[in-house]
CSV table of N, CA and C in Angstrom, one decimal:
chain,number,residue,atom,x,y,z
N,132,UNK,N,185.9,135.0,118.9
N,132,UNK,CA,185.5,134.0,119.8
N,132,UNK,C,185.6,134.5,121.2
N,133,UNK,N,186.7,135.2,121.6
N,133,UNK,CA,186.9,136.0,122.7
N,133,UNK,C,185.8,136.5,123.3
N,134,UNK,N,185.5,137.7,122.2
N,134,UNK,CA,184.6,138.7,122.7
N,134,UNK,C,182.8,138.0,122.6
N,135,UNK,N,182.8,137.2,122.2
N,135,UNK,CA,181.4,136.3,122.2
N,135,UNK,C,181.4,136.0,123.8
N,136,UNK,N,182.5,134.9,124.2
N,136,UNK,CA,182.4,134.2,125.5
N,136,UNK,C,182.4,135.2,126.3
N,137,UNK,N,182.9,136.2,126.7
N,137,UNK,CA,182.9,137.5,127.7
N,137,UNK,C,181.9,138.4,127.4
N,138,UNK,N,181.2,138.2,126.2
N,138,UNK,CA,179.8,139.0,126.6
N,138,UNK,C,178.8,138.2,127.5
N,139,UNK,N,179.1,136.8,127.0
N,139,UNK,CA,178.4,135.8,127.8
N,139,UNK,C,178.5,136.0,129.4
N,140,UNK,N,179.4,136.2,130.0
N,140,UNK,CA,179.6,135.8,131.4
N,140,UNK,C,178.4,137.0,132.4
N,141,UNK,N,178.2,136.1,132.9
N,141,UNK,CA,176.3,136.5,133.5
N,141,UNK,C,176.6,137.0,135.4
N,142,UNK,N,178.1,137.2,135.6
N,142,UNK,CA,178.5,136.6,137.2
N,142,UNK,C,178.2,138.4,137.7
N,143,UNK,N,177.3,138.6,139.1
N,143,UNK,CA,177.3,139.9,139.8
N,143,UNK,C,178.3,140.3,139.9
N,144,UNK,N,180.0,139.7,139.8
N,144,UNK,CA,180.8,140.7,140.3
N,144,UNK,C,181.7,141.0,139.0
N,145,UNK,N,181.0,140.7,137.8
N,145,UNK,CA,181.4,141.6,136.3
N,145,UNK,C,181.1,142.6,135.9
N,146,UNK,N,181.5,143.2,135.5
N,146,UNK,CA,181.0,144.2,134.3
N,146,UNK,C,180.8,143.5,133.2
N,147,UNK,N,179.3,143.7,133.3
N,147,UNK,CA,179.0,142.8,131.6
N,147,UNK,C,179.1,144.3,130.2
N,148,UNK,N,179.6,143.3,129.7
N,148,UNK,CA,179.9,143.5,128.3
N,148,UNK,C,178.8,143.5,127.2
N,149,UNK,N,178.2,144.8,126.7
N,149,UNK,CA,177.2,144.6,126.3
N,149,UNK,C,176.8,144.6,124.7
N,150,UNK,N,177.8,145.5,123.7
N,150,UNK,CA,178.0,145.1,122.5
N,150,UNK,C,179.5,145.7,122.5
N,151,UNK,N,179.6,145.5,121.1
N,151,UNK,CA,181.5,145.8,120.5
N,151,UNK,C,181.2,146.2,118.8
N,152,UNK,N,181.4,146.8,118.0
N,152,UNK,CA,181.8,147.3,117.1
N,152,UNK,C,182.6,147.8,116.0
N,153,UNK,N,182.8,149.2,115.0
N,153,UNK,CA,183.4,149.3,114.6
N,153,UNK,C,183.0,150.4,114.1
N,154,UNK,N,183.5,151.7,114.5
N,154,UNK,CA,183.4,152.5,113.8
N,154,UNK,C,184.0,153.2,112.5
N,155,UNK,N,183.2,153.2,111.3
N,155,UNK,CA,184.2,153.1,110.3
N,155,UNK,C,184.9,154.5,109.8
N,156,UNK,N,183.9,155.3,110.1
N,156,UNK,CA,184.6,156.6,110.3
N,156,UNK,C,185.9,157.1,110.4
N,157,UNK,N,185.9,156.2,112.1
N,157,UNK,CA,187.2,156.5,112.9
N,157,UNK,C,188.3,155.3,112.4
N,158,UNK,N,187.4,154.6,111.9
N,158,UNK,CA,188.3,153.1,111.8
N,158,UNK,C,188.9,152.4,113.0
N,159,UNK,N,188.1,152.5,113.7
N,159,UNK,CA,188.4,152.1,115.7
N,159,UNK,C,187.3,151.3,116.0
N,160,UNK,N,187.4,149.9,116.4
N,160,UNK,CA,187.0,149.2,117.3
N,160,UNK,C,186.2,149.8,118.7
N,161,UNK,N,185.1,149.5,119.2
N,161,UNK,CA,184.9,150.1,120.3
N,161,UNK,C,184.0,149.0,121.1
N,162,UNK,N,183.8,148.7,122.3
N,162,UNK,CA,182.8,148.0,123.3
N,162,UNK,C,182.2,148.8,124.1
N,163,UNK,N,181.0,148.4,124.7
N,163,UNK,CA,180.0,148.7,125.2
N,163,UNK,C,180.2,148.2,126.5
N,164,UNK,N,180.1,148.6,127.4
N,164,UNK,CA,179.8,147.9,129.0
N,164,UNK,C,179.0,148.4,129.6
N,165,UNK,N,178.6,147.7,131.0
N,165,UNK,CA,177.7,148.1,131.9
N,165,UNK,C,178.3,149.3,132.6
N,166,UNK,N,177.4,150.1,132.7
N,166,UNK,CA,178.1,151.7,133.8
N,166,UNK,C,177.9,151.0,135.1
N,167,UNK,N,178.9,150.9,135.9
N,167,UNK,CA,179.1,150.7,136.8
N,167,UNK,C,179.3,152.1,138.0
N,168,UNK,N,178.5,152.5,139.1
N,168,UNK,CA,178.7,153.7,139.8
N,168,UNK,C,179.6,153.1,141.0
N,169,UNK,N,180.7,153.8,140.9
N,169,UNK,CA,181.8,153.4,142.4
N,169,UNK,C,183.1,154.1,142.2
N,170,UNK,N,183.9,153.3,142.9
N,170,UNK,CA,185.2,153.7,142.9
N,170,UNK,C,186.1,152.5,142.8
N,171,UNK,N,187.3,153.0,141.7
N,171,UNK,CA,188.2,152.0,141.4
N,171,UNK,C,188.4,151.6,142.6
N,172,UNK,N,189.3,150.3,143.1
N,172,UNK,CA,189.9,149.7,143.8
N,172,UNK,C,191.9,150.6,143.8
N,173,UNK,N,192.1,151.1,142.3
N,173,UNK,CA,193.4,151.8,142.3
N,173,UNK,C,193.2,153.5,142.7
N,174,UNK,N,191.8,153.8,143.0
N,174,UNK,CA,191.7,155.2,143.2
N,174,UNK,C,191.8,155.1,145.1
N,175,UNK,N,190.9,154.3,145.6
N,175,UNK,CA,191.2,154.1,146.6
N,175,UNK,C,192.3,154.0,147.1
N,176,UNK,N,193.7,152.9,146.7
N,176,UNK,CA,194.5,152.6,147.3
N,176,UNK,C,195.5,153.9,146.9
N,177,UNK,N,195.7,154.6,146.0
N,177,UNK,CA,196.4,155.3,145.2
N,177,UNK,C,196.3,156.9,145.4
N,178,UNK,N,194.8,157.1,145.2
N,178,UNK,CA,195.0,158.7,145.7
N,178,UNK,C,194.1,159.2,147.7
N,179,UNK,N,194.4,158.4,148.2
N,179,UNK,CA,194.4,158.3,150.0
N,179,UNK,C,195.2,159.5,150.3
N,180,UNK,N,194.9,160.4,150.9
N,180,UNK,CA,195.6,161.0,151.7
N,180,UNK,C,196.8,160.3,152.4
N,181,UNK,N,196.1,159.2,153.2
N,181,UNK,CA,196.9,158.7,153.9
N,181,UNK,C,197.0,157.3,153.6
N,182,UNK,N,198.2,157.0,153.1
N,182,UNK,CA,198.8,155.5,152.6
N,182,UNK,C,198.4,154.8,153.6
N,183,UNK,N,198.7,153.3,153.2
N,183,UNK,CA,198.7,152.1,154.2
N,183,UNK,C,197.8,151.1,153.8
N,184,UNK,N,198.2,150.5,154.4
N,184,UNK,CA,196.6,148.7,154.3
N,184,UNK,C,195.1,149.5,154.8
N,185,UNK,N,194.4,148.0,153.8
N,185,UNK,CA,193.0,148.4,154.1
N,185,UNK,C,192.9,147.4,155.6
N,186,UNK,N,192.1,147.9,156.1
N,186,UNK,CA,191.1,146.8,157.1
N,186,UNK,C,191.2,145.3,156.8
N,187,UNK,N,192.0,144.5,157.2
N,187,UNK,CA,191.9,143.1,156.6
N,187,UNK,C,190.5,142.5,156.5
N,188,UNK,N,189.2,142.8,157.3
N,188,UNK,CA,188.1,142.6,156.8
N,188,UNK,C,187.9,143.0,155.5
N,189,UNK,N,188.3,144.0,155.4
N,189,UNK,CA,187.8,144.7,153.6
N,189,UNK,C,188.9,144.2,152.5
N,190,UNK,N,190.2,144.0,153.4
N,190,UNK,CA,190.7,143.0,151.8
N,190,UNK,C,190.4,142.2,151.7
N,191,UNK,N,190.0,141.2,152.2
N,191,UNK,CA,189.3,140.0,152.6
N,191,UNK,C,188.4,139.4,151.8
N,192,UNK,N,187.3,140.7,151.9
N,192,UNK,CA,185.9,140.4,151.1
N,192,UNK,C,186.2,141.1,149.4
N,193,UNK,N,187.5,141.4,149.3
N,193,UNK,CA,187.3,141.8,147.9
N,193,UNK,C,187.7,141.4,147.3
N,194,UNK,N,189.4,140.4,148.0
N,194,UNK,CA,190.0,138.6,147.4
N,194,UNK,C,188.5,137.9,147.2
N,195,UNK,N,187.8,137.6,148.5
N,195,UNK,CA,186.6,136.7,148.2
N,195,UNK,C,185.7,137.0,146.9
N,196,UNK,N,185.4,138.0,146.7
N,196,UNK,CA,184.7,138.3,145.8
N,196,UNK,C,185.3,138.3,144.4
N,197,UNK,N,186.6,139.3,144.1
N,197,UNK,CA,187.2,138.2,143.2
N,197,UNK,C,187.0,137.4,142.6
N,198,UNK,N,187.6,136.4,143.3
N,198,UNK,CA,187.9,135.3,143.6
N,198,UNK,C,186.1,134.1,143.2
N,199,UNK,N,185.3,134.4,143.7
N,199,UNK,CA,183.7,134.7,142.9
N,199,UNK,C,183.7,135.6,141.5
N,200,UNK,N,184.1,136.0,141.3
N,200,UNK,CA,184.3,136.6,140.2
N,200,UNK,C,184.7,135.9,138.8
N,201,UNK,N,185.8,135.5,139.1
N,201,UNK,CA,186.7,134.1,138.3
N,201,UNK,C,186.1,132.9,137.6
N,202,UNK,N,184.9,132.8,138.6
N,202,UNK,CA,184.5,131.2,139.0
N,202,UNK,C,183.7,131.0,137.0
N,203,UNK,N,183.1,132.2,137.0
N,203,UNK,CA,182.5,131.6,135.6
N,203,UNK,C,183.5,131.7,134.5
N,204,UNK,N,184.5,132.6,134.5
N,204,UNK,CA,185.3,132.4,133.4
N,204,UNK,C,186.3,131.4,133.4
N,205,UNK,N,186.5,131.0,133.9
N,205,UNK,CA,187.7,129.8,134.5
N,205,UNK,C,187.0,128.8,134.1
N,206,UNK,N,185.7,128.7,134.5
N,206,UNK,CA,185.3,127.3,133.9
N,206,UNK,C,185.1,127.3,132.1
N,207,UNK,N,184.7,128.7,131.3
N,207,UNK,CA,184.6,128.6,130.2
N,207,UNK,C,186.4,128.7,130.0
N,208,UNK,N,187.4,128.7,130.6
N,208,UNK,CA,188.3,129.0,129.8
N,208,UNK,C,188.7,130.4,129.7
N,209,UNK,N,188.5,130.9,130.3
N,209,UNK,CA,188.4,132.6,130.0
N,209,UNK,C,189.8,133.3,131.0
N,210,UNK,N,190.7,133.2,130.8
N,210,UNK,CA,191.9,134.1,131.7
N,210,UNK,C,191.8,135.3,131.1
N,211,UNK,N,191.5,136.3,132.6
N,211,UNK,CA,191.3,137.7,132.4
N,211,UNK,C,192.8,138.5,132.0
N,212,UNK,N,193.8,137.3,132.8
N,212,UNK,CA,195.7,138.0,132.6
N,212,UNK,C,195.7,140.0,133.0
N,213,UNK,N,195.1,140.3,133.5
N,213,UNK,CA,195.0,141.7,133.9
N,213,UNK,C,194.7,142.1,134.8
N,214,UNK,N,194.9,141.3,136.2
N,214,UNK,CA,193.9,142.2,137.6
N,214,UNK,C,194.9,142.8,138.2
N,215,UNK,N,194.2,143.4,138.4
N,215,UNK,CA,195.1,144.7,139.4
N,215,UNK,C,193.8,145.7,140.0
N,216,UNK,N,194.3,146.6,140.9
N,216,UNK,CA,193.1,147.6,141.6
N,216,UNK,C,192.5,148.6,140.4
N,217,UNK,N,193.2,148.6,139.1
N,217,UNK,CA,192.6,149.8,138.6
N,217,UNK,C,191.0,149.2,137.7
N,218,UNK,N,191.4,147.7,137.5
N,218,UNK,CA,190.1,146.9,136.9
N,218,UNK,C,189.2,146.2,138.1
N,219,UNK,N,188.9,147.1,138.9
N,219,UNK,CA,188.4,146.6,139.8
N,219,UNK,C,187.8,148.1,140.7
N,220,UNK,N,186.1,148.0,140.2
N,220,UNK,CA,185.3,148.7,141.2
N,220,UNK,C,184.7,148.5,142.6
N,221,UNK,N,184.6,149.3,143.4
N,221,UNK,CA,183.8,149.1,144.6
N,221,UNK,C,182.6,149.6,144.3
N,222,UNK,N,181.6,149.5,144.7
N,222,UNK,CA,180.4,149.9,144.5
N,222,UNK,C,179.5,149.5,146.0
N,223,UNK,N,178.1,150.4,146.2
N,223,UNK,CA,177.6,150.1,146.9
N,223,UNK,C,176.5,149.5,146.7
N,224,UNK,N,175.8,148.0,146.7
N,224,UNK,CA,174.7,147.8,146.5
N,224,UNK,C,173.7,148.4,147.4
N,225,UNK,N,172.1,148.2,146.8
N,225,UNK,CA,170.9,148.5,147.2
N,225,UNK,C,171.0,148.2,149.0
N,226,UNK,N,171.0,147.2,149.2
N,226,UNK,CA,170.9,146.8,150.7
N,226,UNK,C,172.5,147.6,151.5
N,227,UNK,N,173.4,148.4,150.4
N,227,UNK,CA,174.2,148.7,151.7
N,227,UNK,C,175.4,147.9,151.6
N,228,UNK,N,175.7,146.9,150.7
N,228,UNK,CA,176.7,145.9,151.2
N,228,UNK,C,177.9,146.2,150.3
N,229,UNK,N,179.2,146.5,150.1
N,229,UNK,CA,180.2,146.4,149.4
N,229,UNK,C,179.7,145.1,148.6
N,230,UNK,N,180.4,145.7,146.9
N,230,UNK,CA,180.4,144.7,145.8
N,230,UNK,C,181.4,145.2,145.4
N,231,UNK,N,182.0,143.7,144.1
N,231,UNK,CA,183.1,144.7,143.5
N,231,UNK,C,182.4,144.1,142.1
N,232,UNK,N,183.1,144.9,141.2
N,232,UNK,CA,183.1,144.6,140.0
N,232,UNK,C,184.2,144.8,139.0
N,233,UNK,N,184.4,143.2,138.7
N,233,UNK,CA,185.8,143.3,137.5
N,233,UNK,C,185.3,143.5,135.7
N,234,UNK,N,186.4,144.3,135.7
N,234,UNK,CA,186.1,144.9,134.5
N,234,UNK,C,187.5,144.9,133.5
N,235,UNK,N,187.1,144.9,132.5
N,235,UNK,CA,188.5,145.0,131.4
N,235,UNK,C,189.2,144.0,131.1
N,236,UNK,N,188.2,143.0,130.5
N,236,UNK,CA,189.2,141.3,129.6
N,236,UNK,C,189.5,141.8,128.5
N,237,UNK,N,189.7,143.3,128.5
N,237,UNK,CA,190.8,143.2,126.8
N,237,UNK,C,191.4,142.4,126.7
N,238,UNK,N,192.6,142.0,127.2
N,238,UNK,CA,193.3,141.1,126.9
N,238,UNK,C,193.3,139.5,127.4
N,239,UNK,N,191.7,139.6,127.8
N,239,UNK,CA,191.7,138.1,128.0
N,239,UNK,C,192.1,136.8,126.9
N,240,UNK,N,192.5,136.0,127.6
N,240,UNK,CA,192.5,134.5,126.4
N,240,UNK,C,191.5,134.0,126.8
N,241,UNK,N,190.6,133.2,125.6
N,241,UNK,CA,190.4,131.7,126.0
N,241,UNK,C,191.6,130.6,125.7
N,242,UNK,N,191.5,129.5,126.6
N,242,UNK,CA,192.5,128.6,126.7
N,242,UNK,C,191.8,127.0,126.8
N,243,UNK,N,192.5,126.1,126.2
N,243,UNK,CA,191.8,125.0,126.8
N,243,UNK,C,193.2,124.3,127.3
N,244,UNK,N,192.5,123.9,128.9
N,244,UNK,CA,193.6,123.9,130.0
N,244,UNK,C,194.8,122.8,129.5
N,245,UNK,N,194.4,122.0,128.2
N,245,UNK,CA,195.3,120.4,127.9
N,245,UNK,C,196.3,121.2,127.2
N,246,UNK,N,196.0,122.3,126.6
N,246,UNK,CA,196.4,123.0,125.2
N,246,UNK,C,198.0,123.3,125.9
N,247,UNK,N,199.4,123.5,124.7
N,247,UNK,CA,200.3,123.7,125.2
N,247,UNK,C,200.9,124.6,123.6
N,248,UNK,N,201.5,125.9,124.1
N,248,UNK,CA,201.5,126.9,123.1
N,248,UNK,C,203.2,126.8,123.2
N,249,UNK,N,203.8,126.4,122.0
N,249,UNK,CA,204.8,126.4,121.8
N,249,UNK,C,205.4,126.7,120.7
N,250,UNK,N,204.7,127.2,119.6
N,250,UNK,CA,205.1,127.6,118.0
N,250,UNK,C,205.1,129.1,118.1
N,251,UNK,N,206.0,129.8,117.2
N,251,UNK,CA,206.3,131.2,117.3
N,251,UNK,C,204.6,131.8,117.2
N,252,UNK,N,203.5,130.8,116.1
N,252,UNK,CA,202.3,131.5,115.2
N,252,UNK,C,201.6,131.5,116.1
N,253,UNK,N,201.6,130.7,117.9
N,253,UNK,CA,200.1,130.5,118.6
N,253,UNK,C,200.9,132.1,119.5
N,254,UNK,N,202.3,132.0,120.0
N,254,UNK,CA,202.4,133.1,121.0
N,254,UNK,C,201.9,134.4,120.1
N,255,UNK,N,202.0,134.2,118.7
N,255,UNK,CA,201.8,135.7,117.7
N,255,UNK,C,200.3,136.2,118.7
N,256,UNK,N,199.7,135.0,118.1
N,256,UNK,CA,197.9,135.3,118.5
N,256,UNK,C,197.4,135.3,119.9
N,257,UNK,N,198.3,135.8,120.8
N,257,UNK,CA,198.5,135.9,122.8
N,257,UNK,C,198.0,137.5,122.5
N,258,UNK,N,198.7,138.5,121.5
N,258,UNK,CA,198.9,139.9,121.5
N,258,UNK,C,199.0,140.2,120.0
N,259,UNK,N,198.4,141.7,119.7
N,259,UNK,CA,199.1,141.7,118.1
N,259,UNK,C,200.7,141.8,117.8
N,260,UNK,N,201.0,142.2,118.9
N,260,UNK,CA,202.6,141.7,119.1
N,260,UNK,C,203.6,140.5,119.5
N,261,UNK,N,202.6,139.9,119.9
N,261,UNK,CA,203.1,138.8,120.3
N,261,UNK,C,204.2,138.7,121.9
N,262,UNK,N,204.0,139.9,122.6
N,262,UNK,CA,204.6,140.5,123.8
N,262,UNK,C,203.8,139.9,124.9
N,263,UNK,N,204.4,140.3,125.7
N,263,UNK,CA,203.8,139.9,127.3
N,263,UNK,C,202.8,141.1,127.6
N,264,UNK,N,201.7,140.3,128.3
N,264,UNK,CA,200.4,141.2,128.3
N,264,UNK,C,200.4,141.0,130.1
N,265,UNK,N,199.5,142.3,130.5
N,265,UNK,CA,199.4,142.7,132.4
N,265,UNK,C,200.0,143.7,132.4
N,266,UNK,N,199.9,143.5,133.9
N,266,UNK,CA,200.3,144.6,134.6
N,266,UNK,C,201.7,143.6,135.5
N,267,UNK,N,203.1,144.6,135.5
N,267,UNK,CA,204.0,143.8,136.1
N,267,UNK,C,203.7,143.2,137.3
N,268,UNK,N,203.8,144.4,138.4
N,268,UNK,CA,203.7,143.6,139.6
N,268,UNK,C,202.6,142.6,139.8
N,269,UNK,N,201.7,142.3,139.0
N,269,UNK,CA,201.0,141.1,138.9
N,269,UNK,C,200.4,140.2,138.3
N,270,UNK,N,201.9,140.2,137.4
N,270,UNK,CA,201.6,139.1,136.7
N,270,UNK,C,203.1,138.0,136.9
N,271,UNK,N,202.3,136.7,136.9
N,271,UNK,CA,202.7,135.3,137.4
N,271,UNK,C,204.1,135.4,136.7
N,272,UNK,N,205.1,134.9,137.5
N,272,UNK,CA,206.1,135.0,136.9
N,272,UNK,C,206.4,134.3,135.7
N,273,UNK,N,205.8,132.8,136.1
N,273,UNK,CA,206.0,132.1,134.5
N,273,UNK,C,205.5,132.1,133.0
N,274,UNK,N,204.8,133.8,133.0
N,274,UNK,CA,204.4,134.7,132.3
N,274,UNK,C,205.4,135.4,131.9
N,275,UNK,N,206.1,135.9,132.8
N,275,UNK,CA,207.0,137.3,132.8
N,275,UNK,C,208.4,136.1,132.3
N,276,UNK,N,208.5,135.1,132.2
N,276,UNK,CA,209.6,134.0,132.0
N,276,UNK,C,209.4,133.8,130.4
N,277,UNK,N,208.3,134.1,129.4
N,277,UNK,CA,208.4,133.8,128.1
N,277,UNK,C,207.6,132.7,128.2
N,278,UNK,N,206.7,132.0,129.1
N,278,UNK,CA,205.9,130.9,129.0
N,278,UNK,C,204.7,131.1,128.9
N,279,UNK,N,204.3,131.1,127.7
N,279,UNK,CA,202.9,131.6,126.8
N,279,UNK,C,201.7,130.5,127.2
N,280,UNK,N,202.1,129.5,127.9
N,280,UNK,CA,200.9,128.6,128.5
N,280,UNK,C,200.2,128.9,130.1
N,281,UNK,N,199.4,130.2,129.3
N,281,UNK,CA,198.3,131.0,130.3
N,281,UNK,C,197.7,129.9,130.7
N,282,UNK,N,197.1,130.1,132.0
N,282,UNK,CA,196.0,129.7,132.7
N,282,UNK,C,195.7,130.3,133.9
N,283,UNK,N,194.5,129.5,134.7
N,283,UNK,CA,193.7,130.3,135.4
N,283,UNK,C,194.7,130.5,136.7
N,284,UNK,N,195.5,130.0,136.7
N,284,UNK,CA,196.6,130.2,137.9
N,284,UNK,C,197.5,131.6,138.1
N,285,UNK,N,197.3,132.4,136.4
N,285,UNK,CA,198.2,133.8,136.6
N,285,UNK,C,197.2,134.4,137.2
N,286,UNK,N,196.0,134.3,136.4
N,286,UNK,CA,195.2,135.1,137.7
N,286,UNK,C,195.2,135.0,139.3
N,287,UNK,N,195.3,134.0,139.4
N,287,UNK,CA,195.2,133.6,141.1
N,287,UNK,C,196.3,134.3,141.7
N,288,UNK,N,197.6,134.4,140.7
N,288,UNK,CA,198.9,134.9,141.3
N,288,UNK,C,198.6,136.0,141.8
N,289,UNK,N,197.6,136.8,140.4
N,289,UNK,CA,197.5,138.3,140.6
N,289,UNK,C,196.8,138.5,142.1
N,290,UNK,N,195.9,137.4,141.9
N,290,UNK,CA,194.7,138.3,143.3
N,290,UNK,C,196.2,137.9,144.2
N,291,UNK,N,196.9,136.7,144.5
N,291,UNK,CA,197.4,137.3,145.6
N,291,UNK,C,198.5,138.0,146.0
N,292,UNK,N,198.5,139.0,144.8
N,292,UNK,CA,199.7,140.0,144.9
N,292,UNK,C,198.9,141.3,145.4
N,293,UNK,N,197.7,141.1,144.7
N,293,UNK,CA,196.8,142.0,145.2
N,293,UNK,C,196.5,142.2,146.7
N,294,UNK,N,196.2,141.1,146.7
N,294,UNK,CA,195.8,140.8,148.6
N,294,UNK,C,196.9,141.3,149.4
N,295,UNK,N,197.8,140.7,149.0
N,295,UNK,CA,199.2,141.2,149.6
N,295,UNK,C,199.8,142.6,149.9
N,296,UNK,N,199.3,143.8,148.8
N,296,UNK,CA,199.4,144.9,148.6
N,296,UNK,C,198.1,145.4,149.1
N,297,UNK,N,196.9,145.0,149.0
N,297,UNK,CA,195.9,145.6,150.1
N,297,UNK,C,196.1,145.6,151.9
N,298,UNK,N,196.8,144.3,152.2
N,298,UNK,CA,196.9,143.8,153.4
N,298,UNK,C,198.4,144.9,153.7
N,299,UNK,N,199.4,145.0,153.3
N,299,UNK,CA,200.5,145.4,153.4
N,299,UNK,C,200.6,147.3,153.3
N,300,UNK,N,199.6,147.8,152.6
N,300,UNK,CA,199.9,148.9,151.9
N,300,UNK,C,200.8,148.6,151.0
């Protein structure tokens, strides 16, 4: 069901998802995505000569964009639980203008926001381990606390740890 609704999402600042698989050969799962031409948002901040914050104009527009980004999976239900700068491209469009593009709901949930996950069998089906899924420094704490009732709010935590680490160095 996952991977159906995230092939769906139609939003400019995704990477659409374009088929998924199974190779039986390998016996490995595989997906398809859009080639996206740019640069990570983690290659930028990460391999810089020179450390430091970006231009708060330019963190700015890439919380905003984001943050546009979200808007269609949130309403289907869809927590991405994974943002950070490494799932996240810069690109240049045609007219010139900074875009980004999020990429990598491996580990997204769908969720329905009433739903409350409290049985050992629903956290099993979070992960095939049943473990905490992200990246640390950005994920919501009441994630990182054992509280398997995801929503579109870990994400929001993330962008603004993110923001925070763009703005901050």
């Amino acid at each position: 069901l996952e991977m159906e609704i995230i092939s769906s999402l139609q939003h400019p600042n995704i990477v659409r998802l374009l088929d998924t698989g199974h190779d039986e050969g390998l016996d490995a799962h595989f997906i398809v995505m859009e080639y996206v031409e740019g640069i990570s948002l983690g290659d930028l901040l990460y391999d810089r000569e020179v450390d430091g914050a970006l231009l708060p104009e330019l963190a700015i527009e890439i919380a905003i964009q984001l943050c546009s980004a979200l808007t269609e999976p949130h309403q289907l239900g869809v927590i991405h639980r994974d943002i950070k700068p490494d799932n996240i491209i810069l690109t240049v469009q045609s007219d010139e203008q900074l875009a980004i593009k999020l990429l990598d709901f491996g580990v997204a949930r769908v969720v329905d926001p009433h739903e409350k996950i409290d049985s050992a069998a629903a956290r099993a089906r979070l992960t095939a381990t049943g473990g905490i899924v992200g990246t640390p420094p950005y994920i919501a704490p009441e994630l990182c606390e054992g509280s398997f009732n995801a929503s579109a709010k870990a994400d929001l935590y993330a962008i603004g740890a993110l923001l925070f680490e763009l703005l901050t160095g």
